[in-house]
mmCIF file of C-alpha atoms in Angstrom:
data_model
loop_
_atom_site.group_PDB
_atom_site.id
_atom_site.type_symbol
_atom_site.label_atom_id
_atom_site.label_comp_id
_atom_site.label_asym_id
_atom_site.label_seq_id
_atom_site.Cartn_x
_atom_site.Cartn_y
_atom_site.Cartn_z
ATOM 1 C CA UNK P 1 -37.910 -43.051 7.752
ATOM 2 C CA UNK P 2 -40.153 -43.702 10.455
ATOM 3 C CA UNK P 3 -42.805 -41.138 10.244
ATOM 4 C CA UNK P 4 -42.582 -40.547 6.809
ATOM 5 C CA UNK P 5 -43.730 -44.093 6.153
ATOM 6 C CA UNK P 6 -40.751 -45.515 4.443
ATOM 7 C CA UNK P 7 -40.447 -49.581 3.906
ATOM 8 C CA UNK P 8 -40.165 -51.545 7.197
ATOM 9 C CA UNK P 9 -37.541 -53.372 6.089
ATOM 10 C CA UNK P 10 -35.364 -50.833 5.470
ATOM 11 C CA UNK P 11 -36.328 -49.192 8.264
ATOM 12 C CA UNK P 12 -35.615 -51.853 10.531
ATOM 13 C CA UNK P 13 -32.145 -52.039 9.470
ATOM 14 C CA UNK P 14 -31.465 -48.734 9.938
ATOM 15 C CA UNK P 15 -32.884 -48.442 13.559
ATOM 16 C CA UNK P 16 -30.450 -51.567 13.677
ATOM 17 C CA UNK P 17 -27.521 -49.339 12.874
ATOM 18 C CA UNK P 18 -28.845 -46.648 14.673
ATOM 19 C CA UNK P 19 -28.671 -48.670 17.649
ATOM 20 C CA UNK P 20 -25.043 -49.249 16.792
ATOM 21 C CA UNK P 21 -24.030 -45.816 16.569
ATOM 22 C CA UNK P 22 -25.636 -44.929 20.027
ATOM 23 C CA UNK P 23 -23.989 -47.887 21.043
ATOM 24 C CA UNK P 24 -20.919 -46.676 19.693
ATOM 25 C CA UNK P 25 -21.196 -43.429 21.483
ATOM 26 C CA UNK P 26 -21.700 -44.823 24.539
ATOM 27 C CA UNK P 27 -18.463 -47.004 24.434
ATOM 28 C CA UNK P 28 -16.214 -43.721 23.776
ATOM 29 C CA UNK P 29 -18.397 -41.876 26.279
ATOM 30 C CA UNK P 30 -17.662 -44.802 29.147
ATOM 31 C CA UNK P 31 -14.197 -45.404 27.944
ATOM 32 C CA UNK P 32 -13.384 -41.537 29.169
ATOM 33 C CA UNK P 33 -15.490 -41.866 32.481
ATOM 34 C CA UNK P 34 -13.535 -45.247 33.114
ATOM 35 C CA UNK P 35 -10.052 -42.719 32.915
ATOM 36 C CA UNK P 36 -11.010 -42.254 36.441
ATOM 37 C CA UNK P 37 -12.254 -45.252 37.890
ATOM 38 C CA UNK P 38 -10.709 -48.733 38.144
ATOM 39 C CA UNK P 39 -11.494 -51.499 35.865
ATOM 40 C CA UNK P 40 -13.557 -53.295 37.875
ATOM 41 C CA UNK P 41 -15.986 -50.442 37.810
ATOM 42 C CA UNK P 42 -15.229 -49.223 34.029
ATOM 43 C CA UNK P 43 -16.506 -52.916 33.215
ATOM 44 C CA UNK P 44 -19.268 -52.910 35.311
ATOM 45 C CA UNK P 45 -20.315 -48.905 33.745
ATOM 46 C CA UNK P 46 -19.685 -50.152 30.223
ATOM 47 C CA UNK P 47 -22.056 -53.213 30.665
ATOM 48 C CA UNK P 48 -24.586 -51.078 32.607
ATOM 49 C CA UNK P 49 -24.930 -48.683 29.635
ATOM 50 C CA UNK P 50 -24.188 -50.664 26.942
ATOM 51 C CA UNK P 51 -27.263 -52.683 28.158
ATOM 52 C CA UNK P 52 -29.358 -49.376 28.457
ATOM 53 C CA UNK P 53 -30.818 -50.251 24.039
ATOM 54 C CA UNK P 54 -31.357 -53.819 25.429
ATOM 55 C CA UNK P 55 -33.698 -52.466 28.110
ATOM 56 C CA UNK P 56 -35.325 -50.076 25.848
ATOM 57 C CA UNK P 57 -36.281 -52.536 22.906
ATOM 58 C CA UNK P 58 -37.405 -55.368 25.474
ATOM 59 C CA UNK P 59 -39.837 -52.605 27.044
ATOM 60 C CA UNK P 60 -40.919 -51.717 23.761
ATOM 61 C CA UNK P 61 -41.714 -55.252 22.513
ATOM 62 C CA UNK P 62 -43.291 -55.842 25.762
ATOM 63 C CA UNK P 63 -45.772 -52.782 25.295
ATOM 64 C CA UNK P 64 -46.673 -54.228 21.384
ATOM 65 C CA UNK P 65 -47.590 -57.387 22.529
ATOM 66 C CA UNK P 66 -44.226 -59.173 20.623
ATOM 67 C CA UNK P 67 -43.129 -60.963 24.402
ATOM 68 C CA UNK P 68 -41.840 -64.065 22.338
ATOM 69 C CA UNK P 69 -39.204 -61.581 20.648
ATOM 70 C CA UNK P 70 -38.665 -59.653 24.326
ATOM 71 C CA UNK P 71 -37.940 -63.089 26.033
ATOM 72 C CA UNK P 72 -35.844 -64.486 23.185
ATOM 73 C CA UNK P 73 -34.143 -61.142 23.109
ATOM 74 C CA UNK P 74 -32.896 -61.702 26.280
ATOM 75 C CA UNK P 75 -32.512 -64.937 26.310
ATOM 76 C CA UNK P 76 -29.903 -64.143 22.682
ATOM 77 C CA UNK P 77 -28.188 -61.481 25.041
ATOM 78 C CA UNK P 78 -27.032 -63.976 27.551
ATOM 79 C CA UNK P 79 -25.993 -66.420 24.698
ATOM 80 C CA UNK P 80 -24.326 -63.903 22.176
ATOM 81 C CA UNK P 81 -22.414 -62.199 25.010
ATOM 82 C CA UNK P 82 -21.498 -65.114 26.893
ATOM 83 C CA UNK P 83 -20.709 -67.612 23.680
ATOM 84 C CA UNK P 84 -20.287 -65.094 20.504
ATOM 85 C CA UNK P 85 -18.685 -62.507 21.939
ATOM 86 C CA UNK P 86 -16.842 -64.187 24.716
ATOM 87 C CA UNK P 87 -15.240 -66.670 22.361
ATOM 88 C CA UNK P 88 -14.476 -63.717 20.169
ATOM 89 C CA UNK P 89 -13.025 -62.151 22.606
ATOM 90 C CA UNK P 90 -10.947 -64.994 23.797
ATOM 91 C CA UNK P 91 -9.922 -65.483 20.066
ATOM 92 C CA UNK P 92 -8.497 -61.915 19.467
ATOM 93 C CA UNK P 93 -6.955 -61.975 22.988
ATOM 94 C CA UNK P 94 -5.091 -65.377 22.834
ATOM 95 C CA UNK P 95 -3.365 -63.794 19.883
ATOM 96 C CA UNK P 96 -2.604 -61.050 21.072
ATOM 97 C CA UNK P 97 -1.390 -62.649 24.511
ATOM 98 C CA UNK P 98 1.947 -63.978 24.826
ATOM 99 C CA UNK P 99 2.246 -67.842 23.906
ATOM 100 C CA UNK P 100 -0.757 -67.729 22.222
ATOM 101 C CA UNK P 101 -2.616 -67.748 25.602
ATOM 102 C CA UNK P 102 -5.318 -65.196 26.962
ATOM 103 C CA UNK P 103 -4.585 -64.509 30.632
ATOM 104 C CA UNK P 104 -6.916 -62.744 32.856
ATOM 105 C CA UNK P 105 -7.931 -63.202 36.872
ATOM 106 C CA UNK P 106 -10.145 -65.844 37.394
ATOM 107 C CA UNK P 107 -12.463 -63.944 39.907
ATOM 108 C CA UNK P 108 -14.976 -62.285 37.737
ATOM 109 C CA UNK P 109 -15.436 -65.295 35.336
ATOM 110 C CA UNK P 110 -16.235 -67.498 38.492
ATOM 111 C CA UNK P 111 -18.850 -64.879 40.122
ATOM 112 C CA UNK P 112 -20.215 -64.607 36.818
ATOM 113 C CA UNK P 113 -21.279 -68.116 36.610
ATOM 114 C CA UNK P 114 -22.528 -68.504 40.060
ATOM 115 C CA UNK P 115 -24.932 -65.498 39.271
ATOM 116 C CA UNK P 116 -25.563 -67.088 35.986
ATOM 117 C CA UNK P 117 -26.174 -70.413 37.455
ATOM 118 C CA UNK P 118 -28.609 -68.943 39.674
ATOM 119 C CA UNK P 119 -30.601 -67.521 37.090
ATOM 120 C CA UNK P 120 -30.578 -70.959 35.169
ATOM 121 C CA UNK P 121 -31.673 -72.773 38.432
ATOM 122 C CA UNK P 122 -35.100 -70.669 38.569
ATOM 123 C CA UNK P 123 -35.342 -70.830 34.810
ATOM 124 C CA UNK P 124 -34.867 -74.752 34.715
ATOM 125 C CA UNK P 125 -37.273 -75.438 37.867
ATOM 126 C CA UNK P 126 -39.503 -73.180 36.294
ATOM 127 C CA UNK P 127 -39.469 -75.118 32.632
ATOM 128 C CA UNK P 128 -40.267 -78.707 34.674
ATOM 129 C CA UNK P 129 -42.775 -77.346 36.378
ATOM 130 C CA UNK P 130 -44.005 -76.255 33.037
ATOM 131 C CA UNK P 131 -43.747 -79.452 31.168
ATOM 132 C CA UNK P 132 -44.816 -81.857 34.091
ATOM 133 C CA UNK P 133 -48.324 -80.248 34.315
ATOM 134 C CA UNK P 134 -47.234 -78.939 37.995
ATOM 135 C CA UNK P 135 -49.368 -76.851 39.614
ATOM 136 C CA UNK P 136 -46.613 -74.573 40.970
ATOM 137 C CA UNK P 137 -46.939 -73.801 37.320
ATOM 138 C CA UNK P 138 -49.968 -71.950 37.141
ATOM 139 C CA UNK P 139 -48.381 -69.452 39.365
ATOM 140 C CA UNK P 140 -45.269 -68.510 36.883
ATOM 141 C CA UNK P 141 -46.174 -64.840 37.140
ATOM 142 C CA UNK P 142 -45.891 -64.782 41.076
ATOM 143 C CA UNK P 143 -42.949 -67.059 41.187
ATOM 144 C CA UNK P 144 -40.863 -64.915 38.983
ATOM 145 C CA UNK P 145 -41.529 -62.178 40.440
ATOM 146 C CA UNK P 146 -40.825 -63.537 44.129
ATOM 147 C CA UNK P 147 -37.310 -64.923 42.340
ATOM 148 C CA UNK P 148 -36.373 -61.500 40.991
ATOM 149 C CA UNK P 149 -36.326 -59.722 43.740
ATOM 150 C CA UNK P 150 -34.196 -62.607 45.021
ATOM 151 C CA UNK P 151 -31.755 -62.479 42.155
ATOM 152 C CA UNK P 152 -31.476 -58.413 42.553
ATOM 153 C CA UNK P 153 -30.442 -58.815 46.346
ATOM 154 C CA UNK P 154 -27.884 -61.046 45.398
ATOM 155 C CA UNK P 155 -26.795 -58.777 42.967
ATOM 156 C CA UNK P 156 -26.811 -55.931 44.784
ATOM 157 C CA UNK P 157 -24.692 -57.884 47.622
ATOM 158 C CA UNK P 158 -22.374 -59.609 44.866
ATOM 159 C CA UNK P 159 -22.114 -56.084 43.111
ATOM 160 C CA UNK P 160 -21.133 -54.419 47.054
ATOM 161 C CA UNK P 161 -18.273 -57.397 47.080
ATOM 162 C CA UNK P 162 -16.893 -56.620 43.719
ATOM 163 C CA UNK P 163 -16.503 -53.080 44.016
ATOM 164 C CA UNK P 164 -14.806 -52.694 46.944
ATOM 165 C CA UNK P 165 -11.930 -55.133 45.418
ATOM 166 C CA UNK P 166 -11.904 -52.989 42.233
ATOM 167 C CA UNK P 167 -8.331 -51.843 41.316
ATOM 168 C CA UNK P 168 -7.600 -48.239 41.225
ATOM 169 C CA UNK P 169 -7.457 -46.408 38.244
ATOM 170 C CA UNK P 170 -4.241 -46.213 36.107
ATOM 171 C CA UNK P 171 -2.819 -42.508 36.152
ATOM 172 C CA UNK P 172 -2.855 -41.255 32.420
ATOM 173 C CA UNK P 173 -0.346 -39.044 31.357
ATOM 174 C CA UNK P 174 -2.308 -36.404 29.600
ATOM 175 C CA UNK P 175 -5.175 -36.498 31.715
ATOM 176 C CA UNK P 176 -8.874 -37.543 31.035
ATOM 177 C CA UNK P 177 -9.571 -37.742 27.113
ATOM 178 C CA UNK P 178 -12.492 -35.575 28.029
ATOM 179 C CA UNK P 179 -13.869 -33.148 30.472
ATOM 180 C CA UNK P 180 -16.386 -34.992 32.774
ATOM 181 C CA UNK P 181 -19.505 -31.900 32.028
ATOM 182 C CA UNK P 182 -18.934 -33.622 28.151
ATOM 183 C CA UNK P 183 -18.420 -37.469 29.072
ATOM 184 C CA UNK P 184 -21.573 -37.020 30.679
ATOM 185 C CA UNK P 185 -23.776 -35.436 28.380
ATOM 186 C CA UNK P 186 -22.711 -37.639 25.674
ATOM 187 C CA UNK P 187 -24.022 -40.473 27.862
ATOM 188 C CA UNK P 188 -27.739 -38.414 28.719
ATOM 189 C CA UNK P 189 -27.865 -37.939 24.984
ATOM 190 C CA UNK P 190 -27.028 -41.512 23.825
ATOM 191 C CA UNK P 191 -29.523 -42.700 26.801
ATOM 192 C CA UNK P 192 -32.368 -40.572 24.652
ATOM 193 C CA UNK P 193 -31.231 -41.731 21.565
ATOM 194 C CA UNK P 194 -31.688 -45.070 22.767
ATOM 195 C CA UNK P 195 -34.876 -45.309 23.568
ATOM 196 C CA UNK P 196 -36.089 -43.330 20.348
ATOM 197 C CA UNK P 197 -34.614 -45.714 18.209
ATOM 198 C CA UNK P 198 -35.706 -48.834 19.856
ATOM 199 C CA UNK P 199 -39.321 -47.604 19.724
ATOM 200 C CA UNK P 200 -38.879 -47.688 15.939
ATOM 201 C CA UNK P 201 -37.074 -50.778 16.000
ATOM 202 C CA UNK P 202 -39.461 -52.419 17.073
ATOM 203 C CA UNK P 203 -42.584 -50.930 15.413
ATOM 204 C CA UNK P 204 -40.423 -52.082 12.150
ATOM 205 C CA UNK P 205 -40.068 -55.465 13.673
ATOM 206 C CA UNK P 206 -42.946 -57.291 12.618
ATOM 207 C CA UNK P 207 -43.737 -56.091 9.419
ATOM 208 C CA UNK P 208 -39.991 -56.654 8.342
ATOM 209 C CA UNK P 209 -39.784 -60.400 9.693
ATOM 210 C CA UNK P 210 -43.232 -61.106 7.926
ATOM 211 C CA UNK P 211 -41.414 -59.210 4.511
ATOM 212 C CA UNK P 212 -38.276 -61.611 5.474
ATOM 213 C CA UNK P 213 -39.886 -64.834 6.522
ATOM 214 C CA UNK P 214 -37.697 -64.432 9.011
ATOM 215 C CA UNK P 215 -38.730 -66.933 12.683
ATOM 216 C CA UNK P 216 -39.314 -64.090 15.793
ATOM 217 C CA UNK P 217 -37.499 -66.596 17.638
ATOM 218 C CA UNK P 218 -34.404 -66.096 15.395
ATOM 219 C CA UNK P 219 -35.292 -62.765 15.337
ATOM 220 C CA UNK P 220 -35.261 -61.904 18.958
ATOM 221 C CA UNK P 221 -32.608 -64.499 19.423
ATOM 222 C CA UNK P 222 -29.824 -63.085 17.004
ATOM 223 C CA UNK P 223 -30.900 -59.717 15.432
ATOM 224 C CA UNK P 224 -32.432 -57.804 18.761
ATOM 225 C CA UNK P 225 -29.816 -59.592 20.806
ATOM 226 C CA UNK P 226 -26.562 -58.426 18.794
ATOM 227 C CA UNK P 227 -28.208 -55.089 18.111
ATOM 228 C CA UNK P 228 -29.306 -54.571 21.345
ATOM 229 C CA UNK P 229 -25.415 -55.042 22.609
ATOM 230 C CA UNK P 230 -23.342 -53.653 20.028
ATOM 231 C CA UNK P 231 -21.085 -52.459 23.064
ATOM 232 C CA UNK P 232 -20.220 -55.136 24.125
ATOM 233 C CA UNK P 233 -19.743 -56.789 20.521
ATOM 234 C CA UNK P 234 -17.234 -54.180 19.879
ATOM 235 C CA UNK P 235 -15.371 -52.683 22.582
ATOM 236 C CA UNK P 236 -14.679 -56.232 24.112
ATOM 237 C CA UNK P 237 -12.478 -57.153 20.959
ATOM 238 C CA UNK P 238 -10.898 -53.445 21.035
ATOM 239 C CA UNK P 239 -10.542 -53.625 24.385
ATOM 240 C CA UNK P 240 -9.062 -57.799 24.162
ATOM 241 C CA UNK P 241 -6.757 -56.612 20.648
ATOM 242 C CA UNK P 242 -4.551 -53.970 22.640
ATOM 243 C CA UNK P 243 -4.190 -56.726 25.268
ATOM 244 C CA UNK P 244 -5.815 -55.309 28.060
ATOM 245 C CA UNK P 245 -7.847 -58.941 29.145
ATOM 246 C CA UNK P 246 -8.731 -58.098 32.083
ATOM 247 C CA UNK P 247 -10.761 -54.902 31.287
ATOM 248 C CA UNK P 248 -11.955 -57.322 27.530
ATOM 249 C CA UNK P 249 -13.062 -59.914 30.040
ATOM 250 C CA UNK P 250 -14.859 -57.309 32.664
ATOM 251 C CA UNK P 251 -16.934 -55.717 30.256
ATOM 252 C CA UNK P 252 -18.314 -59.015 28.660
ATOM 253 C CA UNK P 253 -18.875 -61.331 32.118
ATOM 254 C CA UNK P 254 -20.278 -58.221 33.726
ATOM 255 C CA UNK P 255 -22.722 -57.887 30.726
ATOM 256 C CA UNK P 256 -23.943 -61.745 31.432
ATOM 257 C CA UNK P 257 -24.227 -61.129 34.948
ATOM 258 C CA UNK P 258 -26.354 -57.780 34.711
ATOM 259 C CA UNK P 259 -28.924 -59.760 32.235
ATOM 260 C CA UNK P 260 -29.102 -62.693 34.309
ATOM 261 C CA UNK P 261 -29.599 -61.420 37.700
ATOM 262 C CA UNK P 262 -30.304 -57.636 36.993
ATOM 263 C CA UNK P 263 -32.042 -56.671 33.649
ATOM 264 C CA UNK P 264 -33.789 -59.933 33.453
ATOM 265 C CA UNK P 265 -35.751 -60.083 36.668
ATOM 266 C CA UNK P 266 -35.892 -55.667 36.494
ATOM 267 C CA UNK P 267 -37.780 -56.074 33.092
ATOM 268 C CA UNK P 268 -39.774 -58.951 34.477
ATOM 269 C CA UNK P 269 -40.818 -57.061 37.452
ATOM 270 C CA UNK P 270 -41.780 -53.477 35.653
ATOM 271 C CA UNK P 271 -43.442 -55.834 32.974
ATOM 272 C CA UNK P 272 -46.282 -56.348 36.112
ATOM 273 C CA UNK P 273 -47.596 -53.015 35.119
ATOM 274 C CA UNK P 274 -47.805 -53.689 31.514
ATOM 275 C CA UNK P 275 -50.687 -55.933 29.335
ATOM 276 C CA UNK P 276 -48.295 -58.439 28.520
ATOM 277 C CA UNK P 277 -45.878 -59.701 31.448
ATOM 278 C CA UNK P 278 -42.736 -61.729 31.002
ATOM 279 C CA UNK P 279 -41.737 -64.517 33.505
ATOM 280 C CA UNK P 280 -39.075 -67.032 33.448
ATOM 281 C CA UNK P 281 -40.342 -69.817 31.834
ATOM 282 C CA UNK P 282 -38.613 -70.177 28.432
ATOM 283 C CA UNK P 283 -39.176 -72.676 25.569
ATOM 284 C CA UNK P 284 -37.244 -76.605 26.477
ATOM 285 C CA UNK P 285 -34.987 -75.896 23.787
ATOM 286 C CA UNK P 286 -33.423 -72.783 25.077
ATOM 287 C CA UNK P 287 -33.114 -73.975 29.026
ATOM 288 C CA UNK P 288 -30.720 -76.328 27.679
ATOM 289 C CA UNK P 289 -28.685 -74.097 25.593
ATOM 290 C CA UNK P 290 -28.890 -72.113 28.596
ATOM 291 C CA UNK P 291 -27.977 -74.826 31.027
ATOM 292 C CA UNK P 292 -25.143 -76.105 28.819
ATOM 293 C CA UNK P 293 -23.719 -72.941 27.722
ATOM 294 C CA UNK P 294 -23.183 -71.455 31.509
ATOM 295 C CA UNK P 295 -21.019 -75.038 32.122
ATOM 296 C CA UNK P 296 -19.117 -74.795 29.238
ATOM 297 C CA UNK P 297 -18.337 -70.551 29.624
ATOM 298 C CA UNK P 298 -17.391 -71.831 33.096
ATOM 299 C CA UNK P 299 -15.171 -74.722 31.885
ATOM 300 C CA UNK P 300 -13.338 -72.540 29.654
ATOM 301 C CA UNK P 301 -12.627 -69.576 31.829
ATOM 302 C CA UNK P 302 -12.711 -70.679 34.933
ATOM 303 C CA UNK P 303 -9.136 -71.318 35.470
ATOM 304 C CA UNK P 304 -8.366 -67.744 34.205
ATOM 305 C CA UNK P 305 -6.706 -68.524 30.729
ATOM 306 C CA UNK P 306 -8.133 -69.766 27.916
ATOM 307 C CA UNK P 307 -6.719 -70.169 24.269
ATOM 308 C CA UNK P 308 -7.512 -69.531 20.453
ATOM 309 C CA UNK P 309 -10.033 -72.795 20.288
ATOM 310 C CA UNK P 310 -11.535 -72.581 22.895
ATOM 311 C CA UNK P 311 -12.949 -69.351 22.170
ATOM 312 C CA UNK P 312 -13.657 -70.562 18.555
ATOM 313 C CA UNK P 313 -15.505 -73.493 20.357
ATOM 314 C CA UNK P 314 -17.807 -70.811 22.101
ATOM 315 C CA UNK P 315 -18.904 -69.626 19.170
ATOM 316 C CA UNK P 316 -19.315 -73.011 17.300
ATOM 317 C CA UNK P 317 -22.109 -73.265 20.364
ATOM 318 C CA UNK P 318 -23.776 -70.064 19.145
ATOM 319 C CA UNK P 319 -23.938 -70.539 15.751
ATOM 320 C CA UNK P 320 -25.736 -74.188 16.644
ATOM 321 C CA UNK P 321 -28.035 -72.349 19.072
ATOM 322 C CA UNK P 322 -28.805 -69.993 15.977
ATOM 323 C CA UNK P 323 -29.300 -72.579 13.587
ATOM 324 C CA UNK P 324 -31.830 -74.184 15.530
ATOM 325 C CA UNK P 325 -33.739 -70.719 15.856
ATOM 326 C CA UNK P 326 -33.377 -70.330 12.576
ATOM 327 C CA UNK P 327 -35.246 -73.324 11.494
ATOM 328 C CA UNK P 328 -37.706 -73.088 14.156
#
């Protein structure tokens, strides 16, 4: 559809589900690999590549000039993964958990929000300095690029940490679903795929939001963002329905984590050699739905249960973040 010239809306949608399918390929693929590693790690693999579209359409938008729909793009990962599908999550896995109660350990929800937090602190100081008329502000460029190679030391220590407390790996009966020559190029190919079909994505982007009337705040905000991490979106729930929480749980906080501190400031820093650079300084509205979501995620999961409402409550707070990109 894409070189033979065919509508851009229609073309955009099926990019859309393109992306799905890869995304979809890439879940079986990691679910194998993670037949030999412990859950820890399978989470932290299966947010990894499940980000790998993400990284591909940001880079994409960056290089045609759309950075409004690259920033709000990522900015809609962090809040669709850590309010839509988190609170899904917590919904399926509450009922599926005994006494109506989703149990999980509390340690990767905690790191999750310090890492978050730290991303919100840079993006908040960042947004003042903005709106006050500092001069600090002139200097956005340099000052989030200084603070990403902060936040990816920290990750890279945090990451260190979590590993070596991972689990080992359940024994399976059978064996490994597949053999690891296949797991692997199923992963290579879905990793080409992905970046094929985020180039036309996005070159369908703009023509079919202008055909829509369709904001490209809404658009990066909920359309890239849930396309971009169809992964997550779906092996999360499969993952939280068989009542396995703590692997449901590992592959969704990990994904919040790897855009905050990793993917974020990465994309910010190879953006230096683009035309168009991204930084952290975000729109008001979105450092407070930022800012408020990452205390409420931690309020909620904190404690290492959470139940039925709660999640429903998390996405209540994305559907309100939505609306107002919606109408913007």
């Amino acid at each position: 559809m894409h070189y033979a010239g065919a509508g851009a809306v229609a073309t955009f949608v099926i990019a859309g589900v393109a992306l799905a399918g890869l995304a979809y390929v890439v879940a079986f693929s990691t679910e194998a690999l993670g037949e030999r590693l412990g859950p820890g790690a399978t989470g932290l693999l299966q947010s990894t590549l499940g980000n790998l579209p993400e990284f591909f359409v940001v880079l994409f938008a960056l290089q045609k000039g759309e950075v409004l729909v690259a920033q709000t793009s990522l900015i809609g990962s962090l809040l669709a993964n850590g309010l839509l599908v988190l609170g899904l999550t917590i919904v399926v896995g509450a009922r599926a958990g005994e006494g109506g109660l989703m149990r999980f350990r509390p340690r990767l929800p905690n790191d999750t929000m310090t890492l978050l937090m730290l991303a919100v602190f840079i993006i908040v100081i960042l947004g003042i300095a903005q709106s006050s008329g500092d001069v600090a502000a002139t200097h956005a460029k340099a000052i989030s690029a200084i603070a990403s190679g902060c936040l990816l030391i920290v990750y890279a220590l945090w990451l260190r940490s979590y590993l070596r407390s991972d689990a080992p790996a359940a024994p399976s009966a059978g064996g490994p679903s597949l053999p690891l020559a296949t797991t692997i190029g199923l992963l290579a190919a879905a990793g080409v795929g992905a970046a094929l079909a985020s180039d036309w994505f996005i070159s369908a982007l703009a023509p079919a939001i202008d055909s829509l009337g369709i904001s490209r705040a809404f658009a990066g905000l909920v359309i890239v963002a849930i396309a971009g991490n169809a992964v997550e979106n779906a092996t999360a729930l499969v993952l939280a329905a068989k009542g396995q929480a703590d692997l449901a749980i590992s592959v969704v906080k990990n994904s919040v984590a790897q855009i905050a501190v990793f993917l974020f400031p990465a994309l910010i820093l190879v953006s230096l050699l683009l035309a168009h650079t991204l930084t952290f300084v975000v729109p008001p509205v979105y450092i407070a739905a930022l800012a408020l979501s990452a205390i409420s995620i931690w309020q909620i999961t904190g404690d290492g249960e959470a139940r039925e409402y709660e999640g429903a409550a998390l996405v209540a707070l994305y559907v309100i973040v939505a609306a107002v990109a919606w109408f913007e």
